[in-house]
Amino acid sequence: MTYQGLIHRYRHLLDLPAHTLNISLLEGNTPLIPMPRLSTEFGCDLFVKFEGLNPTGSFKDRGMTAAISEAVGRGAQTVICASTGNTAASAAAYASRAGLRSIVLIPEGKVAAGKLAGAIAYGAEVIQIQGSFDDALSLVVEITQKTSIALVNSINPYRVEGQKTAAFEICDVLESAPDWLCLPVGNAGNITSYWAGFKQYQKGLPRVLGVQAAGSAPLVLGHPVDKPETIATAIRIGRPARGEQALEAAQQSNGRIIAVSDAEILSAQKILASEGVWVEPASAAGLAGLIAESAIGKFDTRGKKIVVVCTGHGLKDPSIITESFTSPKIIPANYEALLSLVGA
Ligand code: AN7
């Protein structure tokens, strides 16, 4: 049978109310891509779960199909979220698909171009906040407590239900959980969801390496960060809503949450691209963490099955590339100029 999306495929495993409809863009079912060169380098079987191949270009679509399907089924007419960008684009797409109004609050000037364009294209009312993601999230929580507008941030439990499906898919492909799961951590909905998914699916449990950006690492520092900064704007979050659960996932899995520098993130992004997988900076944090930990002897990769979750597509944040990669040379439109440049 042709693939019909996550709710159709996994509804029996998701704790969704009976009124939940099925608003789907055929999200999920993303590839688990083997990475032969990285595998050789680290003496392991390394795979990328490429979540950038979801309909709006990030893993957020997994939770959003569930959250919007529930909201519209209960009669909501307007949904709202705070976002560093990907949630905004996803909420906008699924809300429009369901015929709902969507409002997204983003930190002014700190959302990557592809995400902002997506949110607008899909029809959200985009509001820039003169503040951080965390400020935007508090406002969204307040307005949804005081009005009938439905909240679709990952505080919404149905987001977590939907996002569990990524763990199911990994187990289905590998026929068991991997030894390690490495992923970026921002608001901590995703790490919470993966851990819940692996526990529920009972195909074994991975150790979990959650990776924050050094300038936005509240879970590593042990306290909120008032002015989070990082080039990986997707995870520029100082007060993770599900921080406690993220720490629990790390601890229960015998894993940990660490921080990596922006330079390490950009380097991991390049490495992934050099093996054919272009992801946005935040999405490279999982690999950056693995590399950093392995370099200091804290992560024995040898003989392990490792899944690196790449949460969003490189196209989301094109401008970062022109800054960190070489920009294209310009030549006159003639053969001599071409030949002298390529030096064949
Ligand atoms: C590419 O879109 O928080 O730890 O508002 O876009 O579940 O928050 C995005 C987060 C990782 C972190 N990778 O996931 C938002 C938002 C990418 C992301 C994360 C995000 P969580």
mmCIF file of C-alpha atoms and ligand atoms in Angstrom:
data_model
loop_
_atom_site.group_PDB
_atom_site.id
_atom_site.type_symbol
_atom_site.label_atom_id
_atom_site.label_comp_id
_atom_site.label_asym_id
_atom_site.label_seq_id
_atom_site.Cartn_x
_atom_site.Cartn_y
_atom_site.Cartn_z
ATOM 1 C CA MET A 1 0.000 0.000 0.000
ATOM 2 C CA THR A 2 1.279 3.493 -0.733
ATOM 3 C CA TYR A 3 2.525 5.528 2.162
ATOM 4 C CA GLN A 4 -0.189 7.663 3.767
ATOM 5 C CA GLY A 5 1.643 9.592 6.454
ATOM 6 C CA LEU A 6 2.423 9.190 10.119
ATOM 7 C CA ILE A 7 -1.007 9.202 11.696
ATOM 8 C CA HIS A 8 -2.221 6.591 9.284
ATOM 9 C CA ARG A 9 0.827 4.425 9.874
ATOM 10 C CA TYR A 10 1.274 4.732 13.627
ATOM 11 C CA ARG A 11 -1.997 5.891 15.127
ATOM 12 C CA HIS A 12 -2.311 2.701 17.182
ATOM 13 C CA LEU A 13 0.928 3.642 18.960
ATOM 14 C CA LEU A 14 0.144 7.299 19.513
ATOM 15 C CA ASP A 15 -1.795 8.631 22.462
ATOM 16 C CA LEU A 16 -4.162 10.896 20.526
ATOM 17 C CA PRO A 17 -7.759 11.723 21.516
ATOM 18 C CA ALA A 18 -10.585 10.117 19.547
ATOM 19 C CA HIS A 19 -11.538 13.452 17.975
ATOM 20 C CA THR A 20 -8.145 13.665 16.237
ATOM 21 C CA LEU A 21 -8.486 13.983 12.452
ATOM 22 C CA ASN A 22 -5.766 13.186 9.934
ATOM 23 C CA ILE A 23 -4.152 16.291 8.494
ATOM 24 C CA SER A 24 -1.122 14.983 6.662
ATOM 25 C CA LEU A 25 1.409 16.032 4.041
ATOM 26 C CA LEU A 26 2.857 12.514 4.010
ATOM 27 C CA GLU A 27 5.526 13.502 6.521
ATOM 28 C CA GLY A 28 7.868 10.963 8.059
ATOM 29 C CA ASN A 29 9.252 7.840 6.403
ATOM 30 C CA THR A 30 12.540 9.708 6.020
ATOM 31 C CA PRO A 31 15.664 7.829 4.935
ATOM 32 C CA LEU A 32 18.262 6.443 7.288
ATOM 33 C CA ILE A 33 21.275 7.177 5.121
ATOM 34 C CA PRO A 34 24.449 5.116 5.610
ATOM 35 C CA MET A 35 27.595 7.262 5.806
ATOM 36 C CA PRO A 36 30.425 5.006 4.601
ATOM 37 C CA ARG A 37 33.304 7.461 5.031
ATOM 38 C CA LEU A 38 32.331 8.553 8.513
ATOM 39 C CA SER A 39 31.720 4.913 9.404
ATOM 40 C CA THR A 40 35.244 4.007 8.324
ATOM 41 C CA GLU A 41 36.748 6.968 10.122
ATOM 42 C CA PHE A 42 35.057 6.126 13.405
ATOM 43 C CA GLY A 43 35.119 2.338 13.030
ATOM 44 C CA CYS A 44 31.357 2.130 13.364
ATOM 45 C CA ASP A 45 28.136 1.859 11.373
ATOM 46 C CA LEU A 46 27.053 5.457 11.147
ATOM 47 C CA PHE A 47 23.707 6.523 9.712
ATOM 48 C CA VAL A 48 22.057 9.889 9.257
ATOM 49 C CA LYS A 49 18.319 10.078 9.902
ATOM 50 C CA PHE A 50 17.704 12.854 7.395
ATOM 51 C CA GLU A 51 14.742 14.748 8.763
ATOM 52 C CA GLY A 52 15.322 17.615 6.367
ATOM 53 C CA LEU A 53 13.419 15.530 3.814
ATOM 54 C CA ASN A 54 10.094 16.086 5.553
ATOM 55 C CA PRO A 55 7.480 18.156 3.646
ATOM 56 C CA THR A 56 8.476 21.519 5.133
ATOM 57 C CA GLY A 57 12.146 20.603 5.477
ATOM 58 C CA SER A 58 12.428 19.653 9.137
ATOM 59 C CA PHE A 59 11.447 17.057 11.738
ATOM 60 C CA LYS A 60 8.806 19.433 13.086
ATOM 61 C CA ASP A 61 6.287 18.005 10.614
ATOM 62 C CA ARG A 62 6.089 14.786 12.651
ATOM 63 C CA GLY A 63 4.732 16.556 15.688
ATOM 64 C CA MET A 64 2.756 19.064 13.695
ATOM 65 C CA THR A 65 0.625 16.499 11.853
ATOM 66 C CA ALA A 66 -0.457 15.261 15.291
ATOM 67 C CA ALA A 67 -0.909 18.660 16.959
ATOM 68 C CA ILE A 68 -2.878 20.190 14.080
ATOM 69 C CA SER A 69 -4.969 17.052 13.545
ATOM 70 C CA GLU A 70 -5.943 17.151 17.208
ATOM 71 C CA ALA A 71 -6.540 20.918 17.296
ATOM 72 C CA VAL A 72 -8.797 20.971 14.243
ATOM 73 C CA GLY A 73 -10.664 17.892 15.488
ATOM 74 C CA ARG A 74 -11.489 19.659 18.738
ATOM 75 C CA GLY A 75 -12.758 22.685 16.848
ATOM 76 C CA ALA A 76 -9.816 25.078 17.144
ATOM 77 C CA GLN A 77 -9.836 27.833 14.559
ATOM 78 C CA THR A 78 -6.514 29.492 15.231
ATOM 79 C CA VAL A 79 -3.165 28.049 16.236
ATOM 80 C CA ILE A 80 -0.116 29.851 17.522
ATOM 81 C CA CYS A 81 3.507 29.031 18.228
ATOM 82 C CA ALA A 82 6.784 30.633 19.151
ATOM 83 C CA SER A 83 9.590 29.524 16.909
ATOM 84 C CA THR A 84 13.201 29.770 15.925
ATOM 85 C CA GLY A 85 11.847 29.102 12.421
ATOM 86 C CA ASN A 86 11.165 25.477 11.640
ATOM 87 C CA THR A 87 8.158 25.107 13.913
ATOM 88 C CA ALA A 88 6.746 28.260 12.342
ATOM 89 C CA ALA A 89 7.014 26.913 8.803
ATOM 90 C CA SER A 90 5.578 23.559 9.819
ATOM 91 C CA ALA A 91 2.695 25.021 11.835
ATOM 92 C CA ALA A 92 1.857 27.334 8.942
ATOM 93 C CA ALA A 93 1.791 24.509 6.407
ATOM 94 C CA TYR A 94 -0.339 22.125 8.465
ATOM 95 C CA ALA A 95 -2.673 24.881 9.675
ATOM 96 C CA SER A 96 -3.297 26.006 6.110
ATOM 97 C CA ARG A 97 -3.848 22.430 5.046
ATOM 98 C CA ALA A 98 -6.471 22.129 7.788
ATOM 99 C CA GLY A 99 -8.061 25.469 6.976
ATOM 100 C CA LEU A 100 -6.932 27.081 10.231
ATOM 101 C CA ARG A 101 -5.490 30.498 10.885
ATOM 102 C CA SER A 102 -1.887 30.395 12.099
ATOM 103 C CA ILE A 103 0.089 32.977 14.020
ATOM 104 C CA VAL A 104 3.818 32.562 14.597
ATOM 105 C CA LEU A 105 6.058 34.570 16.905
ATOM 106 C CA ILE A 106 9.723 34.663 16.011
ATOM 107 C CA PRO A 107 12.761 36.429 17.477
ATOM 108 C CA GLU A 108 13.418 39.524 15.386
ATOM 109 C CA GLY A 109 16.249 39.088 12.892
ATOM 110 C CA LYS A 110 17.256 35.649 14.187
ATOM 111 C CA VAL A 111 15.370 33.320 11.886
ATOM 112 C CA ALA A 112 17.065 31.793 8.835
ATOM 113 C CA ALA A 113 15.790 32.975 5.450
ATOM 114 C CA GLY A 114 14.326 29.671 4.269
ATOM 115 C CA LYS A 115 12.232 29.297 7.413
ATOM 116 C CA LEU A 116 10.850 32.809 7.387
ATOM 117 C CA ALA A 117 10.011 32.496 3.694
ATOM 118 C CA GLY A 118 8.309 29.171 4.358
ATOM 119 C CA ALA A 119 6.160 30.512 7.173
ATOM 120 C CA ILE A 120 5.035 33.405 4.974
ATOM 121 C CA ALA A 121 4.526 31.245 1.897
ATOM 122 C CA TYR A 122 2.366 28.735 3.768
ATOM 123 C CA GLY A 123 0.221 31.604 4.981
ATOM 124 C CA ALA A 124 1.095 32.266 8.616
ATOM 125 C CA GLU A 125 0.712 35.667 10.205
ATOM 126 C CA VAL A 126 4.330 36.200 11.158
ATOM 127 C CA ILE A 127 5.088 38.459 14.117
ATOM 128 C CA GLN A 128 8.651 39.387 15.041
ATOM 129 C CA ILE A 129 9.296 39.802 18.759
ATOM 130 C CA GLN A 130 11.912 42.245 20.016
ATOM 131 C CA GLY A 131 13.333 39.525 22.199
ATOM 132 C CA SER A 132 14.376 35.885 22.184
ATOM 133 C CA PHE A 133 12.560 32.650 21.399
ATOM 134 C CA ASP A 134 12.068 32.225 25.139
ATOM 135 C CA ASP A 135 10.287 35.604 25.370
ATOM 136 C CA ALA A 136 8.103 34.597 22.424
ATOM 137 C CA LEU A 137 7.226 31.285 24.070
ATOM 138 C CA SER A 138 6.095 32.975 27.301
ATOM 139 C CA LEU A 139 3.806 35.245 25.293
ATOM 140 C CA VAL A 140 2.353 32.305 23.404
ATOM 141 C CA VAL A 141 1.718 30.395 26.620
ATOM 142 C CA GLU A 142 -0.046 33.405 28.112
ATOM 143 C CA ILE A 143 -2.313 34.062 25.142
ATOM 144 C CA THR A 144 -3.301 30.397 24.836
ATOM 145 C CA GLN A 145 -4.177 30.293 28.546
ATOM 146 C CA LYS A 146 -6.387 33.355 28.211
ATOM 147 C CA THR A 147 -8.035 32.794 24.807
ATOM 148 C CA SER A 148 -9.270 29.914 22.661
ATOM 149 C CA ILE A 149 -6.172 30.012 20.436
ATOM 150 C CA ALA A 150 -4.495 26.581 20.390
ATOM 151 C CA LEU A 151 -0.820 26.206 21.254
ATOM 152 C CA VAL A 152 1.246 24.028 18.929
ATOM 153 C CA ASN A 153 4.691 24.331 20.486
ATOM 154 C CA SER A 154 6.124 21.100 21.847
ATOM 155 C CA ILE A 155 4.635 21.829 25.274
ATOM 156 C CA ASN A 156 1.580 20.465 23.464
ATOM 157 C CA PRO A 157 1.702 16.734 24.301
ATOM 158 C CA TYR A 158 0.520 15.673 20.838
ATOM 159 C CA ARG A 159 3.671 17.138 19.315
ATOM 160 C CA VAL A 160 5.661 14.641 21.359
ATOM 161 C CA GLU A 161 3.320 11.830 20.319
ATOM 162 C CA GLY A 162 3.937 12.598 16.653
ATOM 163 C CA GLN A 163 7.685 12.974 17.065
ATOM 164 C CA LYS A 164 8.009 9.556 18.702
ATOM 165 C CA THR A 165 7.532 8.077 15.234
ATOM 166 C CA ALA A 166 11.122 8.851 14.247
ATOM 167 C CA ALA A 167 12.328 6.370 16.871
ATOM 168 C CA PHE A 168 9.878 3.759 15.547
ATOM 169 C CA GLU A 169 11.166 4.231 12.002
ATOM 170 C CA ILE A 170 14.797 3.865 13.055
ATOM 171 C CA CYS A 171 14.011 0.607 14.873
ATOM 172 C CA ASP A 172 12.065 -0.673 11.888
ATOM 173 C CA VAL A 173 14.982 -0.092 9.516
ATOM 174 C CA LEU A 174 17.772 -1.319 11.811
ATOM 175 C CA GLU A 175 15.567 -4.056 13.303
ATOM 176 C CA SER A 176 16.611 -2.787 16.732
ATOM 177 C CA ALA A 177 17.528 0.473 18.422
ATOM 178 C CA PRO A 178 21.038 1.745 17.610
ATOM 179 C CA ASP A 179 23.762 1.785 20.271
ATOM 180 C CA TRP A 180 23.850 5.576 20.213
ATOM 181 C CA LEU A 181 21.546 8.353 19.082
ATOM 182 C CA CYS A 182 23.176 11.777 18.618
ATOM 183 C CA LEU A 183 20.960 14.820 18.142
ATOM 184 C CA PRO A 184 20.750 18.574 18.664
ATOM 185 C CA VAL A 185 18.848 19.904 21.673
ATOM 186 C CA GLY A 186 17.047 23.249 21.705
ATOM 187 C CA ASN A 187 13.660 23.403 23.377
ATOM 188 C CA ALA A 188 14.176 19.686 24.105
ATOM 189 C CA GLY A 189 10.955 18.370 22.580
ATOM 190 C CA ASN A 190 12.752 16.112 20.164
ATOM 191 C CA ILE A 191 15.079 14.342 22.591
ATOM 192 C CA THR A 192 12.082 13.828 24.883
ATOM 193 C CA SER A 193 10.083 12.348 22.021
ATOM 194 C CA TYR A 194 12.827 10.010 20.802
ATOM 195 C CA TRP A 195 13.355 8.675 24.295
ATOM 196 C CA ALA A 196 9.624 8.108 24.793
ATOM 197 C CA GLY A 197 9.462 6.435 21.386
ATOM 198 C CA PHE A 198 12.348 4.042 22.002
ATOM 199 C CA LYS A 199 10.983 3.104 25.427
ATOM 200 C CA GLN A 200 7.553 2.406 24.005
ATOM 201 C CA TYR A 201 8.695 0.451 20.939
ATOM 202 C CA GLN A 202 10.688 -2.089 22.945
ATOM 203 C CA LYS A 203 13.324 -2.824 20.344
ATOM 204 C CA GLY A 204 16.138 -1.880 22.679
ATOM 205 C CA LEU A 205 17.328 1.482 23.961
ATOM 206 C CA PRO A 206 20.115 3.664 22.573
ATOM 207 C CA ARG A 207 22.438 5.781 24.647
ATOM 208 C CA VAL A 208 21.540 9.363 23.880
ATOM 209 C CA LEU A 209 24.018 12.148 23.190
ATOM 210 C CA GLY A 210 22.159 15.474 23.220
ATOM 211 C CA VAL A 211 24.111 18.395 21.847
ATOM 212 C CA GLN A 212 23.593 22.079 22.541
ATOM 213 C CA ALA A 213 25.432 25.068 21.110
ATOM 214 C CA ALA A 214 27.963 26.450 23.592
ATOM 215 C CA GLY A 215 26.360 29.918 23.604
ATOM 216 C CA SER A 216 22.916 28.416 24.278
ATOM 217 C CA ALA A 217 23.610 25.522 26.595
ATOM 218 C CA PRO A 218 21.332 25.805 29.651
ATOM 219 C CA LEU A 219 21.202 22.038 30.137
ATOM 220 C CA VAL A 220 24.978 21.799 30.260
ATOM 221 C CA LEU A 221 25.416 24.851 32.462
ATOM 222 C CA GLY A 222 22.589 23.822 34.781
ATOM 223 C CA HIS A 223 20.801 27.174 34.600
ATOM 224 C CA PRO A 224 18.791 29.194 32.062
ATOM 225 C CA VAL A 225 20.682 31.407 29.627
ATOM 226 C CA ASP A 226 19.182 34.887 29.361
ATOM 227 C CA LYS A 227 20.859 35.931 26.156
ATOM 228 C CA PRO A 228 21.454 32.753 24.157
ATOM 229 C CA GLU A 229 23.690 33.125 21.110
ATOM 230 C CA THR A 230 24.767 30.741 18.366
ATOM 231 C CA ILE A 231 25.109 30.630 14.628
ATOM 232 C CA ALA A 232 22.774 27.613 14.823
ATOM 233 C CA THR A 233 19.723 29.844 15.262
ATOM 234 C CA ALA A 234 17.345 26.859 15.373
ATOM 235 C CA ILE A 235 18.701 25.958 18.817
ATOM 236 C CA ARG A 236 19.231 29.492 20.100
ATOM 237 C CA ILE A 237 17.113 28.737 23.168
ATOM 238 C CA GLY A 238 17.945 29.610 26.768
ATOM 239 C CA ARG A 239 15.010 28.092 28.683
ATOM 240 C CA PRO A 240 14.092 24.730 27.172
ATOM 241 C CA ALA A 241 10.460 23.886 27.892
ATOM 242 C CA ARG A 242 11.249 20.198 28.258
ATOM 243 C CA GLY A 243 14.677 20.613 29.821
ATOM 244 C CA GLU A 244 13.963 18.295 32.753
ATOM 245 C CA GLN A 245 12.841 15.528 30.433
ATOM 246 C CA ALA A 246 15.907 15.998 28.264
ATOM 247 C CA LEU A 247 18.176 15.537 31.269
ATOM 248 C CA GLU A 248 16.166 12.488 32.262
ATOM 249 C CA ALA A 249 16.524 10.965 28.791
ATOM 250 C CA ALA A 250 20.272 11.510 28.885
ATOM 251 C CA GLN A 251 20.589 10.073 32.362
ATOM 252 C CA GLN A 252 18.244 7.103 31.949
ATOM 253 C CA SER A 253 19.933 6.143 28.683
ATOM 254 C CA ASN A 254 23.386 6.340 30.199
ATOM 255 C CA GLY A 255 24.129 9.122 27.780
ATOM 256 C CA ARG A 256 24.728 12.833 28.297
ATOM 257 C CA ILE A 257 24.107 16.355 27.108
ATOM 258 C CA ILE A 258 27.126 18.316 25.987
ATOM 259 C CA ALA A 259 27.886 21.611 24.279
ATOM 260 C CA VAL A 260 29.899 22.270 21.110
ATOM 261 C CA SER A 261 31.208 25.522 19.681
ATOM 262 C CA ASP A 262 29.820 27.214 16.585
ATOM 263 C CA ALA A 263 33.069 26.373 14.800
ATOM 264 C CA GLU A 264 32.586 22.687 15.598
ATOM 265 C CA ILE A 265 29.005 22.878 14.317
ATOM 266 C CA LEU A 266 30.077 24.475 11.021
ATOM 267 C CA SER A 267 32.853 21.947 10.611
ATOM 268 C CA ALA A 268 30.409 19.055 11.108
ATOM 269 C CA GLN A 269 28.060 20.693 8.608
ATOM 270 C CA LYS A 270 30.872 20.681 6.043
ATOM 271 C CA ILE A 271 31.742 17.058 6.750
ATOM 272 C CA LEU A 272 28.140 15.974 6.249
ATOM 273 C CA ALA A 273 27.880 17.972 3.025
ATOM 274 C CA SER A 274 31.111 16.424 1.788
ATOM 275 C CA GLU A 275 29.374 13.067 2.048
ATOM 276 C CA GLY A 276 26.296 14.336 0.208
ATOM 277 C CA VAL A 277 24.032 15.392 3.059
ATOM 278 C CA TRP A 278 23.481 19.140 3.379
ATOM 279 C CA VAL A 279 21.845 20.110 6.640
ATOM 280 C CA GLU A 280 21.279 23.387 8.430
ATOM 281 C CA PRO A 281 23.823 24.270 11.147
ATOM 282 C CA ALA A 282 21.768 23.128 14.159
ATOM 283 C CA SER A 283 21.272 19.793 12.464
ATOM 284 C CA ALA A 284 24.999 19.198 12.366
ATOM 285 C CA ALA A 285 25.292 19.527 16.147
ATOM 286 C CA GLY A 286 24.747 15.808 16.720
ATOM 287 C CA LEU A 287 27.739 14.889 14.573
ATOM 288 C CA ALA A 288 29.775 17.762 16.029
ATOM 289 C CA GLY A 289 29.131 16.302 19.478
ATOM 290 C CA LEU A 290 30.168 12.821 18.417
ATOM 291 C CA ILE A 291 33.405 14.138 16.882
ATOM 292 C CA ALA A 292 34.226 16.274 19.927
ATOM 293 C CA GLU A 293 33.583 13.504 22.433
ATOM 294 C CA SER A 294 35.465 10.939 20.405
ATOM 295 C CA ALA A 295 38.465 13.300 20.075
ATOM 296 C CA ILE A 296 38.834 13.491 23.861
ATOM 297 C CA GLY A 297 38.350 9.771 24.325
ATOM 298 C CA LYS A 298 34.899 10.037 25.900
ATOM 299 C CA PHE A 299 32.989 8.278 23.133
ATOM 300 C CA ASP A 300 34.152 4.882 22.002
ATOM 301 C CA THR A 301 32.579 4.590 18.576
ATOM 302 C CA ARG A 302 34.291 1.345 17.564
ATOM 303 C CA GLY A 303 31.922 -1.415 16.497
ATOM 304 C CA LYS A 304 28.867 0.645 17.409
ATOM 305 C CA LYS A 305 25.708 1.314 15.449
ATOM 306 C CA ILE A 306 25.226 5.077 15.597
ATOM 307 C CA VAL A 307 22.363 7.220 14.336
ATOM 308 C CA VAL A 308 22.979 10.932 13.912
ATOM 309 C CA VAL A 309 19.708 12.831 13.640
ATOM 310 C CA CYS A 310 19.885 15.660 11.106
ATOM 311 C CA THR A 311 16.817 17.669 11.946
ATOM 312 C CA GLY A 312 16.563 20.232 9.134
ATOM 313 C CA HIS A 313 17.587 20.737 5.510
ATOM 314 C CA GLY A 314 20.535 22.882 4.463
ATOM 315 C CA LEU A 315 18.250 24.919 2.197
ATOM 316 C CA LYS A 316 16.681 26.420 5.310
ATOM 317 C CA ASP A 317 19.745 28.540 5.975
ATOM 318 C CA PRO A 318 21.555 29.222 2.706
ATOM 319 C CA SER A 319 23.340 32.398 3.796
ATOM 320 C CA ILE A 320 25.462 30.566 6.356
ATOM 321 C CA ILE A 321 27.168 28.774 3.477
ATOM 322 C CA THR A 322 28.443 31.830 1.660
ATOM 323 C CA GLU A 323 30.066 32.872 4.916
ATOM 324 C CA SER A 324 31.713 29.568 5.803
ATOM 325 C CA PHE A 325 32.465 28.035 2.396
ATOM 326 C CA THR A 326 34.419 29.520 -0.534
ATOM 327 C CA SER A 327 32.274 31.731 -2.730
ATOM 328 C CA PRO A 328 32.161 31.025 -6.479
ATOM 329 C CA LYS A 329 34.727 32.731 -8.727
ATOM 330 C CA ILE A 330 33.569 34.957 -11.573
ATOM 331 C CA ILE A 331 35.081 34.704 -15.065
ATOM 332 C CA PRO A 332 34.314 36.122 -18.523
ATOM 333 C CA ALA A 333 32.075 33.887 -20.628
ATOM 334 C CA ASN A 334 34.835 32.371 -22.758
ATOM 335 C CA TYR A 335 36.566 28.999 -23.014
ATOM 336 C CA GLU A 336 40.118 30.253 -22.342
ATOM 337 C CA ALA A 337 39.071 31.814 -19.061
ATOM 338 C CA LEU A 338 37.315 28.607 -18.055
ATOM 339 C CA LEU A 339 40.268 26.424 -18.977
ATOM 340 C CA SER A 340 42.764 28.598 -17.200
ATOM 341 C CA LEU A 341 40.629 28.525 -14.069
ATOM 342 C CA VAL A 342 39.945 24.771 -13.914
ATOM 343 C CA GLY A 343 43.505 23.973 -15.022
ATOM 344 C CA ALA A 344 42.659 20.702 -16.784
HETATM 345 C C1 AN7 B 1 16.716 22.095 12.799
HETATM 346 O O1 AN7 B 1 11.433 25.729 15.314
HETATM 347 O O2 AN7 B 1 12.573 25.189 18.491
HETATM 348 O O3 AN7 B 1 15.136 20.333 21.071
HETATM 349 O O4 AN7 B 1 10.952 26.791 17.119
HETATM 350 O O5 AN7 B 1 14.745 23.596 14.137
HETATM 351 O O6 AN7 B 1 12.995 19.707 19.964
HETATM 352 O O7 AN7 B 1 13.624 22.093 20.246
HETATM 353 C C2 AN7 B 1 13.477 24.325 16.504
HETATM 354 C C3 AN7 B 1 14.307 23.411 17.030
HETATM 355 C C4 AN7 B 1 16.960 20.978 16.277
HETATM 356 C C5 AN7 B 1 15.885 21.479 18.398
HETATM 357 N N1 AN7 B 1 17.164 21.126 14.971
HETATM 358 O O8 AN7 B 1 14.813 20.623 18.666
HETATM 359 C C6 AN7 B 1 11.590 25.928 16.518
HETATM 360 C C7 AN7 B 1 12.564 25.127 17.272
HETATM 361 C C8 AN7 B 1 16.432 21.994 14.261
HETATM 362 C C9 AN7 B 1 15.453 22.752 14.890
HETATM 363 C C10 AN7 B 1 16.020 21.710 16.958
HETATM 364 C C11 AN7 B 1 15.251 22.629 16.271
HETATM 365 P P1 AN7 B 1 14.096 20.678 20.078
#
